[in-house]
Amino acid sequence: MSKPNIVLLHGFLGAASDWQPLSDLLPEINCVALDLPGHGNAQNQQLRHMADFPVWLQQQLTLRDIRQYHLLGYSLGGRLALQFAATHPAGLQSLLLENAHPGLNSPAERQNRAKADAQWARRFYREALPDVLADWYQQPVFSDLSPQERTLLIAERSQNTGRSLARMLCRCSLARQADYQGWIKTTSLPMLYLCGEQDLKFRTVGEQLAATNPQLQLTCLAGGHNLHRATPDSMAAVIRQWLNAFTF
């Protein structure tokens, strides 16, 4: 019997290698971690628009001859995974979202988010990356990080290219993303939403989504925004249990 496939999409500033600790805990699953455009080994790849992502991901799946698969995305990767799933791609068996936003439904929220992302993008484009990252990781969503973890992340993420990140941030801003809350209410695609108990923003998002769609399973784990980094053992246990429910 062949291993099930799970395709892994990292968050903004991340890389495919972020998933290695989790992948190591799931030897019975074929974990396929990708570098998103503008990141890691795909720094020279760019999306002209966020809407181009489904074509990009389908090309990656075709190159790897992946026909049946589950899709897990974290934060930005989760938003892109959600966008991809909404195109009803052949072979997608389930969608797993880790602290990912489904989209804004208020024009005022979109305007505020666009302004904020544009300010960050200008900084990523113009300033030394370690300086920008030092401020980036002071945002409330990263409040669970210890000073040592924050320092380590700044060192790791400084391997990126500021200008590539700036383009990705602008083109895939939450302000430009469609609102998928309506799609989540009606889709029959099995969905698992993973949130951190200390990540109050996305824990609330997960609870709201679960309240509107009984197909969506909500699981909260001890930790903050980046669960697969902080608690790979717990994540692996949840993913194993989730995939065991499918017949291969």
Short mmCIF file of N, CA and C in Angstrom, two decimals, residues 19-99:
data_model
loop_
_atom_site.label_atom_id
_atom_site.label_comp_id
_atom_site.label_asym_id
_atom_site.label_seq_id
_atom_site.Cartn_x
_atom_site.Cartn_y
_atom_site.Cartn_z
N TRP A 19 9.43 22.44 7.79
CA TRP A 19 8.58 21.29 8.09
C TRP A 19 9.37 20.04 8.44
N GLN A 20 10.71 20.09 8.38
CA GLN A 20 11.49 18.87 8.54
C GLN A 20 11.25 18.17 9.89
N PRO A 21 11.23 18.91 11.03
CA PRO A 21 10.96 18.21 12.31
C PRO A 21 9.63 17.48 12.30
N LEU A 22 8.60 18.07 11.69
CA LEU A 22 7.30 17.41 11.62
C LEU A 22 7.37 16.21 10.68
N SER A 23 8.00 16.39 9.52
CA SER A 23 8.10 15.31 8.55
C SER A 23 8.84 14.11 9.14
N ASP A 24 9.86 14.37 9.94
CA ASP A 24 10.64 13.28 10.55
C ASP A 24 9.79 12.43 11.49
N LEU A 25 8.72 13.02 12.02
CA LEU A 25 7.85 12.30 12.95
C LEU A 25 6.75 11.53 12.23
N LEU A 26 6.70 11.67 10.89
CA LEU A 26 5.62 11.03 10.12
C LEU A 26 6.22 10.17 8.99
N PRO A 27 7.02 9.15 9.34
CA PRO A 27 7.67 8.36 8.29
C PRO A 27 6.68 7.57 7.45
N GLU A 28 5.47 7.35 7.97
CA GLU A 28 4.48 6.57 7.21
C GLU A 28 3.71 7.42 6.21
N ILE A 29 4.04 8.72 6.15
CA ILE A 29 3.36 9.65 5.24
C ILE A 29 4.40 10.28 4.32
N ASN A 30 4.06 10.44 3.06
CA ASN A 30 4.95 11.12 2.11
C ASN A 30 4.72 12.62 2.24
N CYS A 31 5.60 13.29 2.99
CA CYS A 31 5.48 14.73 3.23
C CYS A 31 6.24 15.49 2.14
N VAL A 32 5.53 16.33 1.42
CA VAL A 32 6.14 17.08 0.31
C VAL A 32 6.09 18.57 0.68
N ALA A 33 7.22 19.08 1.16
CA ALA A 33 7.30 20.49 1.56
C ALA A 33 7.83 21.32 0.40
N LEU A 34 7.17 22.43 0.11
CA LEU A 34 7.54 23.29 -1.01
C LEU A 34 8.03 24.64 -0.52
N ASP A 35 8.99 25.21 -1.23
CA ASP A 35 9.37 26.62 -1.04
C ASP A 35 8.37 27.47 -1.82
N LEU A 36 7.69 28.36 -1.15
CA LEU A 36 6.77 29.25 -1.84
C LEU A 36 7.54 30.24 -2.70
N PRO A 37 6.93 30.78 -3.76
CA PRO A 37 7.60 31.81 -4.56
C PRO A 37 8.11 32.95 -3.67
N GLY A 38 9.34 33.39 -3.96
CA GLY A 38 9.93 34.48 -3.18
C GLY A 38 10.64 34.02 -1.92
N HIS A 39 10.65 32.70 -1.67
CA HIS A 39 11.23 32.15 -0.44
C HIS A 39 12.19 31.00 -0.76
N GLY A 40 13.15 30.79 0.16
CA GLY A 40 14.03 29.63 0.07
C GLY A 40 14.66 29.48 -1.30
N ASN A 41 14.58 28.25 -1.85
CA ASN A 41 15.16 28.01 -3.17
C ASN A 41 14.30 28.54 -4.31
N ALA A 42 13.16 29.12 -3.99
CA ALA A 42 12.27 29.70 -5.01
C ALA A 42 12.26 31.23 -4.90
N GLN A 43 13.36 31.80 -4.37
CA GLN A 43 13.41 33.26 -4.21
C GLN A 43 13.27 33.99 -5.54
N ASN A 44 13.74 33.36 -6.61
CA ASN A 44 13.68 34.03 -7.91
C ASN A 44 12.34 33.85 -8.63
N GLN A 45 11.47 33.02 -8.05
CA GLN A 45 10.14 32.86 -8.63
C GLN A 45 9.22 33.90 -8.01
N GLN A 46 8.34 34.45 -8.82
CA GLN A 46 7.41 35.45 -8.33
C GLN A 46 6.02 35.20 -8.87
N LEU A 47 5.02 35.51 -8.08
CA LEU A 47 3.64 35.51 -8.56
C LEU A 47 3.31 36.93 -9.01
N ARG A 48 2.74 37.08 -10.19
CA ARG A 48 2.33 38.42 -10.62
C ARG A 48 1.13 38.88 -9.80
N HIS A 49 0.28 37.92 -9.47
CA HIS A 49 -0.91 38.20 -8.66
C HIS A 49 -1.15 36.98 -7.77
N MET A 50 -1.83 37.19 -6.66
CA MET A 50 -2.16 36.07 -5.78
C MET A 50 -2.99 35.03 -6.53
N ALA A 51 -3.80 35.49 -7.47
CA ALA A 51 -4.66 34.57 -8.23
C ALA A 51 -3.86 33.60 -9.09
N ASP A 52 -2.56 33.85 -9.27
CA ASP A 52 -1.72 32.95 -10.06
C ASP A 52 -1.30 31.71 -9.28
N PHE A 53 -1.51 31.72 -7.96
CA PHE A 53 -0.99 30.64 -7.13
C PHE A 53 -1.54 29.26 -7.49
N PRO A 54 -2.84 29.09 -7.73
CA PRO A 54 -3.33 27.74 -8.04
C PRO A 54 -2.62 27.12 -9.25
N VAL A 55 -2.34 27.92 -10.27
CA VAL A 55 -1.62 27.39 -11.44
C VAL A 55 -0.21 26.97 -11.03
N TRP A 56 0.45 27.81 -10.22
CA TRP A 56 1.82 27.49 -9.75
C TRP A 56 1.83 26.18 -8.97
N LEU A 57 0.88 26.02 -8.03
CA LEU A 57 0.87 24.81 -7.21
C LEU A 57 0.54 23.58 -8.07
N GLN A 58 -0.39 23.72 -8.99
CA GLN A 58 -0.72 22.57 -9.84
C GLN A 58 0.50 22.14 -10.65
N GLN A 59 1.31 23.10 -11.09
CA GLN A 59 2.54 22.76 -11.81
C GLN A 59 3.50 21.97 -10.91
N GLN A 60 3.60 22.37 -9.64
CA GLN A 60 4.48 21.65 -8.70
C GLN A 60 3.99 20.22 -8.48
N LEU A 61 2.69 20.04 -8.39
CA LEU A 61 2.12 18.70 -8.20
C LEU A 61 2.37 17.83 -9.44
N THR A 62 2.19 18.42 -10.61
CA THR A 62 2.39 17.68 -11.85
C THR A 62 3.84 17.26 -12.00
N LEU A 63 4.76 18.18 -11.66
CA LEU A 63 6.19 17.86 -11.75
C LEU A 63 6.55 16.67 -10.88
N ARG A 64 5.86 16.53 -9.74
CA ARG A 64 6.15 15.44 -8.79
C ARG A 64 5.22 14.25 -8.96
N ASP A 65 4.37 14.30 -9.98
CA ASP A 65 3.41 13.22 -10.27
C ASP A 65 2.54 12.91 -9.04
N ILE A 66 2.09 13.94 -8.36
CA ILE A 66 1.22 13.78 -7.19
C ILE A 66 -0.23 13.94 -7.66
N ARG A 67 -1.01 12.87 -7.52
CA ARG A 67 -2.39 12.89 -8.04
C ARG A 67 -3.44 12.86 -6.93
N GLN A 68 -3.14 12.20 -5.83
CA GLN A 68 -4.02 12.16 -4.67
C GLN A 68 -3.24 12.71 -3.49
N TYR A 69 -3.80 13.68 -2.76
CA TYR A 69 -3.00 14.35 -1.74
C TYR A 69 -3.89 15.13 -0.78
N HIS A 70 -3.32 15.38 0.39
CA HIS A 70 -3.89 16.30 1.37
C HIS A 70 -3.01 17.56 1.33
N LEU A 71 -3.59 18.68 1.72
CA LEU A 71 -2.87 19.95 1.64
C LEU A 71 -2.91 20.65 2.99
N LEU A 72 -1.73 20.95 3.53
CA LEU A 72 -1.62 21.64 4.82
C LEU A 72 -0.86 22.94 4.62
N GLY A 73 -1.46 24.06 5.06
CA GLY A 73 -0.80 25.35 4.94
C GLY A 73 -0.83 26.10 6.26
N TYR A 74 0.27 26.77 6.53
CA TYR A 74 0.42 27.55 7.77
C TYR A 74 0.39 29.04 7.44
N SER A 75 -0.46 29.80 8.11
CA SER A 75 -0.52 31.25 7.99
C SER A 75 -0.64 31.66 6.52
N LEU A 76 0.34 32.34 5.92
CA LEU A 76 0.25 32.68 4.50
C LEU A 76 0.05 31.42 3.66
N GLY A 77 0.77 30.36 3.99
CA GLY A 77 0.61 29.11 3.25
C GLY A 77 -0.80 28.56 3.38
N GLY A 78 -1.42 28.79 4.51
CA GLY A 78 -2.80 28.35 4.71
C GLY A 78 -3.77 29.16 3.85
N ARG A 79 -3.52 30.45 3.75
CA ARG A 79 -4.39 31.29 2.91
C ARG A 79 -4.27 30.87 1.44
N LEU A 80 -3.04 30.56 1.01
CA LEU A 80 -2.84 30.12 -0.37
C LEU A 80 -3.45 28.73 -0.58
N ALA A 81 -3.34 27.87 0.42
CA ALA A 81 -3.95 26.54 0.32
C ALA A 81 -5.47 26.65 0.22
N LEU A 82 -6.04 27.55 0.97
CA LEU A 82 -7.49 27.76 0.93
C LEU A 82 -7.92 28.25 -0.45
N GLN A 83 -7.16 29.18 -1.00
CA GLN A 83 -7.47 29.70 -2.33
C GLN A 83 -7.40 28.56 -3.36
N PHE A 84 -6.37 27.72 -3.25
CA PHE A 84 -6.21 26.59 -4.17
C PHE A 84 -7.38 25.62 -4.04
N ALA A 85 -7.74 25.28 -2.80
CA ALA A 85 -8.82 24.31 -2.59
C ALA A 85 -10.14 24.80 -3.16
N ALA A 86 -10.36 26.10 -3.11
CA ALA A 86 -11.62 26.67 -3.60
C ALA A 86 -11.76 26.56 -5.10
N THR A 87 -10.66 26.20 -5.81
CA THR A 87 -10.74 26.00 -7.26
C THR A 87 -11.14 24.56 -7.58
N HIS A 88 -11.41 23.75 -6.55
CA HIS A 88 -11.86 22.36 -6.70
C HIS A 88 -10.88 21.53 -7.53
N PRO A 89 -9.62 21.50 -7.15
CA PRO A 89 -8.63 20.73 -7.91
C PRO A 89 -8.87 19.23 -7.79
N ALA A 90 -8.61 18.52 -8.88
CA ALA A 90 -8.74 17.07 -8.86
C ALA A 90 -7.70 16.46 -7.93
N GLY A 91 -8.09 15.45 -7.16
CA GLY A 91 -7.16 14.71 -6.33
C GLY A 91 -6.99 15.24 -4.92
N LEU A 92 -7.52 16.41 -4.61
CA LEU A 92 -7.39 16.95 -3.26
C LEU A 92 -8.36 16.23 -2.33
N GLN A 93 -7.81 15.56 -1.30
CA GLN A 93 -8.62 14.73 -0.41
C GLN A 93 -9.06 15.46 0.84
N SER A 94 -8.27 16.39 1.32
CA SER A 94 -8.68 17.18 2.49
C SER A 94 -7.78 18.40 2.60
N LEU A 95 -8.25 19.37 3.37
CA LEU A 95 -7.52 20.63 3.57
C LEU A 95 -7.26 20.81 5.05
N LEU A 96 -6.01 21.08 5.39
CA LEU A 96 -5.63 21.33 6.78
C LEU A 96 -5.07 22.75 6.87
N LEU A 97 -5.65 23.56 7.74
CA LEU A 97 -5.22 24.95 7.89
C LEU A 97 -4.65 25.15 9.29
N GLU A 98 -3.46 25.72 9.36
CA GLU A 98 -2.82 26.00 10.65
C GLU A 98 -2.78 27.52 10.84
N ASN A 99 -3.62 28.02 11.71
CA ASN A 99 -3.67 29.45 12.01
C ASN A 99 -3.66 30.31 10.74
#
